[in-house]
Amino acid sequence: MGEEWPLLSLEGVTYRHPVREPRRPWRFRPSAGIHSIDLDVDAGTILGLIGPNGAGKTTLMHTIAGLNPHRIGAIRIAGNRRRKSSWSNYQRRIGLMPERVNWSGNATPKQVLERLVTMRGEGDVAELLALVGLSGRADSKLDEMSQGMRQRLSLAAALLGNPEVLLLDEPMNGLDPVAQAAFRGMLRSLAERGVAIIVSSHNLNEMERLVDSVAILYRGQMVAAGRIGEVERALGCEQRLLVAGNGWVPPSAASFGRGVEMRHIEQKNDEEWRIELRTDSTWTPEARHNILDAIQTSGGRVHLIQTISPTLEELLAAATGEDPELVGLQVGGDAMIPVRTWEVSEDE
Amino acid sequence: MSDTGGQSAPSGRSAPSGRSAPGGRSAQGNRTAHGNRSAQDGQGTGRIQTLLRLSWLEAKRHFASPRMLALAVLLVLFIGGGSWGLADPDSTVSSQIQTETAYEVLFLVSLFVLFSATLGVVLLGFDGISRKRLTGELAIELAQPIARLDLAASQLLGLWLAAFIPTTIVSLGGMVLIESQMGQYPSAAEAAYFLTATGLVLFWYASIQLLASSIAKDVGSAVTLGVGAWLTFTLVWLLITAVLATLMGVDVTNMQSDAYGKFSELVDLFSPNGVYQLLLENRLSGDAAPHLPSAVIYLSTLVWTVVPAWLFFYRFRRLKP
């Protein structure tokens, strides 16, 4: 019996934006884009698409949503490839929420959704407005809505027709922390109903609280993908533990347990110190407890113990081998020069 | 890739071997939990209904826009005022222009249509595509399971309806004013002919505006292209005709001459305003009738109806948000 297709599957998908040649504006040449993207997303999974500006997150989402006509590679939903004869069925299974849609005009959210329902041939406007919390503003003018409300309307538009694959481009922009928490809860419940969700962001910390896995894009190429912890470990950028205290300077990490390594030690004065620890597994409550025990048994006192996640720049630098100071500043040029990529497997 | 919480993880990967062939959908792809799909997908009737409904929604959006107020004022002042004034038996426009029948008045009123209704199309449609592109709404619309051709056609029909419906209402009102001044209505055929020609010129302008708007990538260039096209055909065309006539050796010192008249009609075939005027002139008799054969005028009408709309559809199909 063969393996089932994942809900969304990308194989070698390549798309480069055409740009006009400066001296011959009637001609186009390929510019930046995405290159040879392989990705599987199963039903009920939330994938974080992470990368700096210009990494290709939006291009990848638009390509999956059928807005960019890629000619190289294959995109399949449940094994079915987008073809001319079946593009409508393909589009029905995808919902796209573009980045920061600035809904404007005299129309109302209800009218906007009714128009989209007409295009889609399905969908319940009242139900969707209730789902995103806009029932009370259904007849407000778009011009009178805040950015947060506009984001909610964009989400409602993406949810029309109960798509199986949801593409959300920077969905947290403009949402206050309370709305963000509600948004995360809503996405989680959609995932539990079997929807495959891809969320793009340049904020790794924001993603940690939401996604099951991440895919890191850099200059149009996928440099690493997998569960956050696995990616971090594979790149040698796993979460570190910061411990601060006084009274006793730990001489080594040996007493903290197996696999724990002391990365950095800082003596602030005779009494106070800060240490940074890494582990080859994860920082479980038991592991933290062992460290506290070891310090307190030796007569030390701990003021602070917290995990530090690697930043996106650290991950990118580790993945690509580039300078951490520069990796966030450089935006990819037109040439698609291959960068180092990592395949993260279960064993790593 | 490890699984936690019962969820399988996504991966960047090479294609797994031995996947089951997607003859139907895999279990993951079944949509039992996702509502019913419309059965009318791909069926002609459903498609036309969707197109008409979208067009009407687009027109309604324009009707609710403050720009419609500006259009209404323009139409009433130009078409209403023109109908009333030109039909006045005591008024004389010029010795060459005679207004003895209601249709002749309508023909003259067509000049005011060109100044007001076509400007209305510009007002309503100059940012029809570019605004949606700038706000991000276009990406959402293009991601829907509707053919781009249908979406483009709905934009075009919606804009056309938004301009044509009020123009028709004011034109019918103008005919009532003509009757009150001259004591005669244009015949039903004349009225229908006038409204059809007016509908066509508005359709041509709607196509041109949406084409320009789909090319523009910001508000500034949308205004420039939209208003520029209108100015070219409405105000600058006389100058273009005169320059071309000079270059071709046609005497431009006497614009009433037959030679200039024939040349001017030829050049007018390349302007929507010119073809509109020729169409209306075609029902006039005597000296007022055009020199060009009717077949040429009708062919030009067909070209103006098809080409700008086709160019807009072509552009829209390749449009990226």
XYZ file of C-alpha atoms in Angstrom:
669
model
C 0.000 0.000 0.000
C 1.512 3.305 -1.063
C 1.851 6.383 1.095
C -1.087 8.795 1.098
C -0.549 12.236 -0.387
C -0.381 15.049 2.134
C -3.132 17.630 1.883
C -0.798 20.180 0.330
C 2.289 19.123 -1.504
C 4.871 21.205 -3.344
C 7.574 19.645 -5.457
C 10.351 21.726 -6.903
C 8.108 24.758 -7.248
C 9.927 27.629 -8.897
C 8.581 31.023 -9.840
C 10.522 34.146 -10.683
C 8.868 37.517 -11.059
C 9.257 38.884 -14.564
C 10.666 42.417 -14.691
C 11.093 44.708 -17.664
C 14.541 45.078 -19.085
C 15.687 48.661 -18.513
C 16.815 49.283 -22.074
C 14.159 47.180 -23.792
C 11.004 47.700 -21.720
C 8.943 45.488 -24.011
C 11.012 42.516 -22.911
C 10.926 40.773 -19.572
C 13.602 38.898 -17.711
C 13.247 36.659 -14.654
C 13.955 38.380 -11.371
C 13.740 37.342 -7.718
C 11.192 34.744 -6.689
C 11.126 31.298 -5.177
C 13.332 28.448 -6.227
C 12.800 24.715 -6.080
C 10.507 24.645 -3.067
C 9.624 21.217 -1.674
C 7.027 21.183 1.051
C 4.387 18.876 2.482
C 1.652 20.105 4.791
C -0.731 17.594 6.283
C -4.337 18.189 7.225
C -4.725 19.720 10.660
C -1.233 21.183 10.697
C -0.193 24.790 11.190
C 3.021 25.639 9.383
C 4.915 28.859 10.022
C 6.595 30.318 6.984
C 9.428 32.390 8.329
C 11.936 34.612 6.636
C 13.224 38.173 6.459
C 11.840 40.796 4.087
C 12.176 39.727 0.483
C 12.657 36.065 1.378
C 9.776 35.011 -0.856
C 7.041 34.299 1.710
C 4.344 36.252 -0.109
C 5.501 34.964 -3.486
C 5.242 31.391 -2.237
C 1.760 32.009 -0.823
C 0.576 33.676 -4.019
C 2.012 30.808 -6.043
C 0.150 28.240 -3.952
C -3.007 30.370 -4.253
C -2.709 30.270 -8.044
C -1.888 33.961 -8.463
C 1.599 33.364 -9.838
C 1.690 31.104 -12.876
C 4.621 28.838 -11.990
C 5.838 26.669 -14.831
C 8.373 24.595 -12.945
C 7.369 22.136 -10.247
C 4.045 20.806 -9.063
C 1.542 21.909 -6.444
C -0.983 19.314 -5.392
C -3.912 19.371 -3.032
C -4.656 15.865 -1.798
C -2.654 14.600 -4.743
C -4.590 16.580 -7.335
C -2.521 18.942 -9.399
C -3.851 22.312 -10.514
C -4.818 21.906 -14.148
C -6.685 24.021 -16.625
C -9.657 21.674 -16.474
C -9.807 21.561 -12.684
C -8.456 24.938 -11.568
C -11.850 25.921 -10.146
C -11.912 22.918 -7.817
C -8.327 23.682 -6.822
C -9.136 27.308 -6.043
C -12.162 26.284 -3.979
C -9.922 24.344 -1.640
C -7.683 27.328 -0.901
C -8.357 30.432 1.147
C -5.942 33.346 0.970
C -5.576 36.171 3.437
C -3.141 38.664 1.910
C -0.962 40.889 4.034
C -2.620 44.014 5.417
C -5.567 44.496 3.090
C -6.605 48.121 3.348
C -10.335 47.689 2.819
C -11.750 51.072 1.955
C -14.786 52.745 0.485
C -18.458 53.084 1.294
C -19.168 49.370 1.088
C -19.803 47.340 4.234
C -18.159 44.088 5.372
C -21.438 42.335 4.610
C -21.452 43.639 1.034
C -17.796 42.707 0.533
C -18.425 39.147 1.666
C -21.633 38.871 -0.359
C -19.662 39.777 -3.465
C -17.018 37.169 -2.665
C -19.732 34.589 -1.942
C -21.131 35.298 -5.417
C -17.688 34.656 -6.907
C -17.221 31.484 -4.911
C -20.740 30.199 -5.258
C -20.823 29.205 -1.602
C -20.464 30.561 1.904
C -22.566 31.935 4.731
C -21.886 35.617 5.313
C -23.619 35.903 8.682
C -21.824 32.843 10.035
C -18.447 34.134 8.929
C -18.999 37.590 10.342
C -19.913 35.982 13.654
C -16.848 33.731 13.517
C -14.436 36.649 13.157
C -16.348 38.846 15.603
C -17.641 41.381 13.100
C -21.368 40.734 13.451
C -21.816 44.058 15.207
C -20.019 45.907 12.418
C -21.578 44.067 9.480
C -23.162 47.260 8.151
C -20.380 49.698 9.029
C -18.559 51.426 6.218
C -15.129 50.026 5.427
C -13.637 53.506 5.770
C -14.760 53.574 9.402
C -13.070 50.320 10.389
C -9.819 49.970 12.313
C -6.908 47.964 10.952
C -7.751 45.149 13.348
C -11.291 44.966 11.987
C -9.948 44.994 8.450
C -7.709 42.068 9.354
C -10.730 40.213 10.646
C -12.594 40.928 7.438
C -9.637 39.598 5.440
C -9.710 36.457 7.536
C -13.446 36.075 6.934
C -12.796 36.419 3.195
C -10.157 33.695 3.403
C -12.511 31.395 5.302
C -15.321 31.614 2.749
C -16.415 28.198 1.596
C -14.490 26.361 4.329
C -11.224 25.933 2.412
C -9.029 22.965 3.257
C -5.828 24.956 2.877
C -5.593 28.365 4.500
C -2.815 30.772 3.520
C -2.363 33.663 5.951
C 0.188 36.320 5.094
C 1.353 38.179 8.224
C -2.095 37.817 9.841
C -1.104 39.292 13.209
C -0.292 42.722 11.755
C -2.560 45.325 13.274
C -4.066 43.017 15.868
C -3.829 43.891 19.541
C -2.541 41.202 21.959
C -6.055 40.194 22.996
C -7.149 39.830 19.382
C -3.929 37.938 18.624
C -4.714 35.414 21.344
C -8.257 34.985 20.007
C -6.842 34.664 16.511
C -4.452 31.918 17.612
C -7.328 30.075 19.269
C -9.400 30.352 16.106
C -6.593 28.996 13.953
C -6.027 26.129 16.339
C -9.701 25.169 16.212
C -9.623 25.311 12.411
C -6.584 23.036 12.419
C -8.441 20.645 14.697
C -11.167 20.500 12.048
C -8.569 19.302 9.545
C -7.596 22.541 7.838
C -3.962 22.837 6.776
C -2.799 26.351 7.635
C 0.278 28.191 6.446
C 1.052 31.374 8.354
C 3.841 33.689 7.280
C 5.736 35.919 9.624
C 9.139 37.423 10.179
C 8.673 37.006 13.911
C 9.874 33.650 15.199
C 8.664 34.232 18.751
C 5.164 34.972 17.506
C 5.210 31.722 15.543
C 6.330 29.600 18.468
C 3.014 30.029 20.216
C 1.001 29.095 17.180
C 2.610 26.678 14.771
C 3.425 22.990 14.748
C 6.295 23.388 12.335
C 8.260 26.032 10.543
C 9.769 26.448 7.125
C 12.539 29.008 6.865
C 12.809 30.903 3.606
C 15.820 32.896 2.601
C 16.363 34.531 -0.781
C 13.566 32.507 -2.295
C 14.888 29.196 -1.091
C 13.783 26.987 1.726
C 16.815 26.628 3.965
C 15.250 24.477 6.690
C 11.892 23.009 7.606
C 10.500 20.931 10.426
C 9.343 21.328 13.989
C 10.805 24.421 15.606
C 12.839 22.492 18.177
C 14.151 20.103 15.550
C 15.156 22.925 13.242
C 16.850 24.738 16.098
C 18.736 21.633 17.135
C 19.692 20.720 13.586
C 21.123 24.190 13.117
C 22.828 24.206 16.516
C 20.618 27.064 17.652
C 18.450 25.340 20.206
C 16.813 27.173 23.068
C 19.248 28.224 25.758
C 18.572 28.569 29.452
C 19.577 31.762 31.177
C 20.196 31.397 34.923
C 21.117 34.346 37.155
C 21.906 34.193 40.846
C 24.388 34.967 43.584
C 26.428 33.314 46.291
C 27.997 30.594 44.250
C 29.549 30.516 40.848
C 28.919 27.160 39.232
C 32.313 25.758 38.234
C 31.027 23.558 35.412
C 27.842 22.161 33.907
C 28.645 18.599 34.895
C 26.438 18.718 37.970
C 23.430 19.975 35.985
C 22.768 16.676 34.304
C 23.610 14.798 31.152
C 23.823 16.672 27.905
C 23.877 20.108 29.546
C 26.640 22.424 28.444
C 27.630 25.815 29.810
C 27.912 28.245 26.901
C 28.566 31.534 28.598
C 29.347 32.766 32.079
C 29.295 36.307 33.328
C 30.486 37.411 36.736
C 28.875 40.777 37.495
C 30.604 41.355 40.828
C 31.925 39.154 43.603
C 28.499 37.784 44.376
C 26.257 37.996 41.298
C 26.570 35.862 38.191
C 24.707 34.877 35.036
C 25.192 31.680 33.063
C 23.827 30.473 29.746
C 23.228 26.748 29.305
C 22.384 24.592 26.322
C 21.111 21.053 26.176
C 21.128 18.380 23.513
C 17.463 17.597 24.301
C 14.780 20.040 25.509
C 14.378 22.155 28.615
C 11.816 20.074 30.417
C 10.563 21.099 33.867
C 12.619 18.199 35.262
C 15.791 19.483 33.640
C 15.190 22.947 35.099
C 14.481 21.430 38.469
C 17.784 19.512 38.384
C 19.665 22.735 37.703
C 17.944 24.598 40.515
C 18.647 21.674 42.851
C 22.298 21.548 41.886
C 22.791 25.260 42.526
C 20.844 25.380 45.771
C 22.571 22.251 47.107
C 25.868 23.989 46.537
C 24.710 27.059 48.467
C 23.824 29.322 45.581
C 20.616 31.286 45.096
C 18.808 31.674 41.807
C 17.062 34.972 40.940
C 16.140 34.221 37.380
C 15.742 31.205 35.163
C 14.343 31.560 31.679
C 14.638 30.031 28.234
C 16.008 32.124 25.386
C 14.845 31.275 21.900
C 17.189 31.757 18.987
C 16.354 34.730 16.830
C 15.480 34.426 13.175
C 18.832 36.033 12.329
C 20.660 33.355 14.337
C 18.754 30.596 12.570
C 19.344 32.140 9.166
C 23.012 32.675 9.869
C 23.372 29.101 11.060
C 21.434 27.743 8.107
C 23.189 29.724 5.423
C 26.620 30.123 6.982
C 26.404 33.881 6.497
C 27.381 36.638 8.901
C 24.676 37.039 11.597
C 25.177 40.828 11.502
C 24.422 41.013 7.797
C 21.995 38.200 7.152
C 18.952 40.274 8.105
C 20.014 43.283 6.080
C 20.676 41.632 2.784
C 17.708 41.314 0.487
C 18.133 38.827 -2.305
C 18.962 40.192 -5.709
C 17.594 39.008 -9.026
C 19.984 36.086 -9.302
C 18.860 32.923 -7.537
C 22.191 31.765 -6.146
C 21.678 28.525 -4.228
C 22.194 28.806 -0.487
C 22.997 25.991 1.901
C 19.889 24.075 2.884
C 19.144 21.666 5.685
C 16.938 18.682 5.586
C 15.623 18.109 9.066
C 14.671 14.554 9.780
C 13.188 12.774 12.734
C 16.569 11.404 13.755
C 18.236 14.778 14.159
C 9.606 14.032 11.393
C 8.115 13.188 14.722
C 4.487 13.483 15.523
C 3.145 15.057 18.643
C -0.352 15.616 19.763
C -1.670 13.371 17.079
C -0.681 15.750 14.323
C 1.668 14.906 11.552
C 4.201 17.546 10.766
C 4.871 19.298 7.517
C 8.270 19.069 5.977
C 10.486 20.462 3.346
C 11.454 17.254 1.601
C 12.062 15.301 -1.478
C 8.967 13.604 -2.887
C 8.102 10.512 -0.910
C 8.060 7.353 -2.912
C 5.090 5.097 -3.392
C 2.352 7.652 -2.877
C -1.070 6.481 -3.788
C -2.184 7.770 -7.140
C -4.683 10.569 -6.892
C -7.374 8.992 -8.979
C -9.875 10.306 -6.506
C -9.119 12.262 -3.393
C -7.196 10.798 -0.521
C -8.890 10.429 2.803
C -7.251 13.665 3.921
C -8.633 15.447 0.940
C -12.260 14.506 1.429
C -14.427 17.446 2.192
C -17.064 15.904 4.371
C -16.461 18.469 7.093
C -16.350 21.428 4.810
C -19.796 22.045 3.534
C -21.336 21.432 0.158
C -19.983 22.617 -3.122
C -22.102 24.460 -5.614
C -23.342 22.149 -8.328
C -23.405 24.878 -10.919
C -19.649 24.973 -11.347
C -18.701 25.197 -14.980
C -22.288 25.311 -16.207
C -23.077 28.042 -18.663
C -26.289 29.291 -17.063
C -24.774 29.478 -13.615
C -21.751 31.234 -15.028
C -23.821 33.893 -16.751
C -25.956 34.363 -13.644
C -22.814 34.812 -11.567
C -21.420 37.261 -14.096
C -24.618 39.313 -14.171
C -24.942 39.293 -10.397
C -21.332 40.407 -9.955
C -21.828 43.122 -12.559
C -24.886 44.394 -10.752
C -23.067 44.357 -7.398
C -20.221 46.310 -8.985
C -22.685 48.808 -10.444
C -24.383 49.161 -7.059
C -21.010 49.884 -5.486
C -20.548 52.690 -7.987
C -24.077 53.990 -7.378
C -23.306 54.285 -3.669
C -20.056 56.127 -4.298
C -19.874 59.915 -3.794
C -18.498 60.172 -7.330
C -21.947 59.247 -8.618
C -23.233 62.522 -7.195
C -20.704 64.424 -9.313
C -21.756 62.410 -12.359
C -25.433 63.088 -11.712
C -24.815 66.840 -11.550
C -22.775 66.729 -14.763
C -25.431 64.736 -16.589
C -28.325 66.951 -15.517
C -26.463 70.161 -16.351
C -25.087 69.016 -19.695
C -27.689 66.641 -21.120
C -30.745 68.110 -19.434
C -29.634 71.702 -20.031
C -28.559 70.919 -23.596
C -31.846 69.275 -24.455
C -33.817 72.197 -23.098
C -31.697 74.908 -24.701
C -31.103 73.322 -28.109
C -34.770 72.452 -28.524
C -35.848 76.037 -27.862
C -37.422 77.250 -31.125
C -36.317 80.824 -30.391
C -32.672 79.966 -30.027
C -30.166 79.776 -32.870
C -26.944 77.899 -32.304
C -25.374 78.879 -35.602
C -26.450 79.373 -39.195
C -25.058 75.954 -40.168
C -26.808 74.028 -37.423
C -30.486 73.488 -37.908
C -32.663 71.852 -35.301
C -35.933 71.116 -36.973
C -36.548 67.635 -35.621
C -36.211 66.096 -32.202
C -33.528 63.723 -33.497
C -31.424 66.651 -34.716
C -31.576 68.061 -31.204
C -30.529 64.674 -29.846
C -27.625 64.664 -32.274
C -26.438 67.992 -30.920
C -27.020 66.833 -27.360
C -24.573 64.015 -28.101
C -21.788 66.604 -27.835
C -22.814 67.166 -24.243
C -22.918 63.414 -23.692
C -19.280 63.320 -24.754
C -18.388 65.995 -22.229
C -20.394 64.651 -19.307
C -21.173 60.920 -19.495
C -17.746 59.886 -20.755
C -16.161 62.028 -18.049
C -18.415 60.150 -15.636
C -16.920 56.859 -16.800
C -13.484 58.331 -16.102
C -14.608 59.477 -12.646
C -15.996 56.087 -11.740
C -13.473 53.849 -13.425
C -10.047 55.465 -13.449
C -9.002 53.519 -10.357
C -11.305 50.523 -10.841
C -8.420 48.054 -10.875
C -5.494 50.063 -9.526
C -7.232 50.870 -6.229
C -7.983 47.212 -5.574
C -4.426 46.345 -6.418
C -3.085 48.948 -4.004
C -5.382 47.949 -1.150
C -4.804 44.213 -1.595
C -8.442 43.424 -2.439
C -7.394 42.295 -5.903
C -5.362 39.390 -4.486
C -8.441 38.124 -2.641
C -10.632 38.396 -5.737
C -8.096 36.741 -8.020
C -7.744 33.851 -5.577
C -11.450 33.008 -5.866
C -12.648 30.105 -8.008
C -13.967 32.305 -10.772
C -12.472 32.659 -14.238
C -10.490 35.837 -14.636
C -12.365 36.543 -17.834
C -15.646 36.506 -15.885
C -14.191 38.726 -13.177
C -12.900 41.202 -15.759
C -16.209 41.137 -17.628
C -18.115 41.821 -14.407
C -15.907 44.837 -13.689
C -16.485 46.137 -17.194
C -20.235 45.537 -17.237
C -20.573 46.967 -13.723
C -18.775 50.170 -14.669
C -20.719 50.431 -17.901
C -24.067 49.931 -16.143
C -23.142 52.516 -13.509
C -22.590 55.123 -16.220
C -25.239 54.014 -18.704
C -28.233 53.763 -16.370
C -28.117 57.384 -15.118
C -27.217 58.624 -18.610
C -30.252 56.830 -20.011
C -32.519 58.238 -17.315
C -31.290 61.792 -17.899
C -31.458 61.326 -21.698
C -35.086 60.167 -21.442
C -35.731 63.209 -19.282
C -34.038 65.285 -21.981
C -36.436 63.873 -24.565
C -39.340 65.033 -22.415
C -37.758 68.502 -22.302
C -37.358 68.438 -26.084
C -41.047 67.619 -26.435
C -41.978 70.433 -24.098
C -40.008 72.878 -26.261
C -40.662 71.544 -29.769
C -43.895 69.667 -29.298
C -42.443 66.450 -30.694
C -40.685 63.421 -29.306
C -37.991 61.587 -31.235
C -39.467 58.407 -32.693
C -38.973 55.208 -30.707
C -36.416 54.017 -33.277
C -34.511 57.304 -33.070
C -34.523 57.257 -29.293
C -33.374 53.632 -29.252
C -30.673 54.391 -31.827
C -29.425 57.359 -29.788
C -29.383 55.368 -26.563
C -27.680 52.403 -28.235
C -24.947 54.625 -29.662
C -24.578 56.334 -26.289
C -24.373 52.939 -24.589
C -21.678 51.902 -27.026
C -19.519 54.982 -26.501
C -19.795 54.517 -22.745
C -18.792 50.863 -23.160
C -15.737 51.892 -25.185
C -14.744 54.404 -22.521
C -15.321 51.850 -19.778
C -13.002 49.414 -21.571
C -10.355 52.101 -22.069
C -10.567 53.244 -18.458
C -10.278 49.755 -17.011
C -7.428 48.937 -19.368
C -5.625 52.095 -18.234
C -6.401 51.298 -14.600
C -5.036 47.764 -14.939
C -1.781 49.201 -16.297
C -1.463 51.858 -13.583
C 0.296 50.794 -10.418
C -0.413 53.867 -8.319
C -3.125 56.493 -7.987
C -1.107 59.149 -9.811
C -0.590 57.122 -12.946
C -4.208 55.909 -12.791
C -5.433 59.530 -12.858
C -2.946 60.472 -15.565
C -3.861 57.575 -17.826
C -7.606 57.855 -17.227
C -7.968 61.603 -17.605
C -5.288 61.675 -20.310
C -7.240 59.254 -22.500
C -10.420 61.286 -22.044
C -8.676 64.593 -22.803
C -7.048 63.122 -25.898
C -10.294 62.006 -27.461
C -12.469 64.863 -26.229
C -10.349 67.996 -26.445
C -7.079 67.245 -28.209
C -8.548 65.265 -31.088
C -9.387 68.366 -33.137
C -5.765 69.422 -32.895
C -4.548 65.956 -33.850
C -6.879 65.989 -36.857
C -5.659 69.415 -37.954
C -1.992 68.436 -37.582
C -2.514 65.217 -39.528
C -4.432 67.091 -42.225
C -1.573 69.569 -42.587
C 0.937 66.728 -42.821
C -1.186 64.995 -45.461
C -1.581 68.185 -47.488
C -5.265 68.728 -46.775
C -6.326 72.377 -46.628
C -7.036 73.230 -42.988
C -7.866 76.882 -43.582
C -11.418 75.954 -44.564
C -12.767 73.389 -42.153
C -16.152 73.438 -43.879
C -14.676 72.122 -47.110
C -15.575 68.675 -48.396
C -11.916 67.627 -48.488
C -11.371 68.457 -44.835
C -14.723 66.926 -43.902
C -13.821 63.627 -45.550
C -10.363 63.608 -43.994
C -11.773 64.499 -40.591
C -14.249 61.609 -40.791
C -11.429 59.204 -41.602
C -9.412 60.352 -38.604
C -12.528 60.194 -36.444
C -12.715 56.458 -37.051
C -9.758 56.183 -34.673
C -11.520 58.034 -31.875
C -14.460 56.695 -29.866
C -16.007 60.156 -29.866
C -15.621 60.373 -33.630
C -17.251 57.005 -34.244
C -20.096 57.949 -31.883
C -20.702 61.134 -33.824
C -20.508 59.296 -37.138
C -22.985 56.720 -35.903
C -25.475 59.430 -34.972
C -24.824 61.415 -38.140
C -25.577 58.269 -40.109
C -29.291 58.754 -39.385
C -29.212 62.341 -40.562
C -29.929 63.189 -44.185
C -28.645 65.726 -46.676
C -25.432 67.638 -46.007
C -25.348 66.496 -42.399
C -24.959 62.832 -43.405
C -21.411 61.464 -43.252
C -19.325 60.991 -46.394
C -18.113 57.592 -45.275
C -20.134 54.507 -46.231
C -22.263 53.088 -43.416
C -20.405 49.770 -43.584
C -17.130 51.493 -42.635
C -18.773 53.214 -39.687
C -20.365 49.978 -38.482
C -17.078 48.114 -38.920
C -15.324 50.760 -36.878
C -18.066 50.454 -34.248
C -17.416 46.736 -34.077
C -13.675 47.255 -33.780
C -14.100 49.811 -30.975
C -16.469 47.449 -29.175
C -14.196 44.442 -29.406
C -10.592 45.666 -29.330
C -10.399 47.772 -26.119
C -12.477 45.177 -24.232
C -10.277 42.366 -25.546
C -7.134 44.279 -24.568
C -8.533 44.769 -21.072
C -9.417 41.077 -20.754
C -5.970 40.122 -22.066
C -4.299 42.419 -19.559
C -6.531 41.270 -16.696
C -5.798 37.599 -17.343
C -2.115 38.312 -16.845
C -2.599 40.683 -13.953
C -0.697 40.055 -10.761
C -1.831 41.524 -7.457
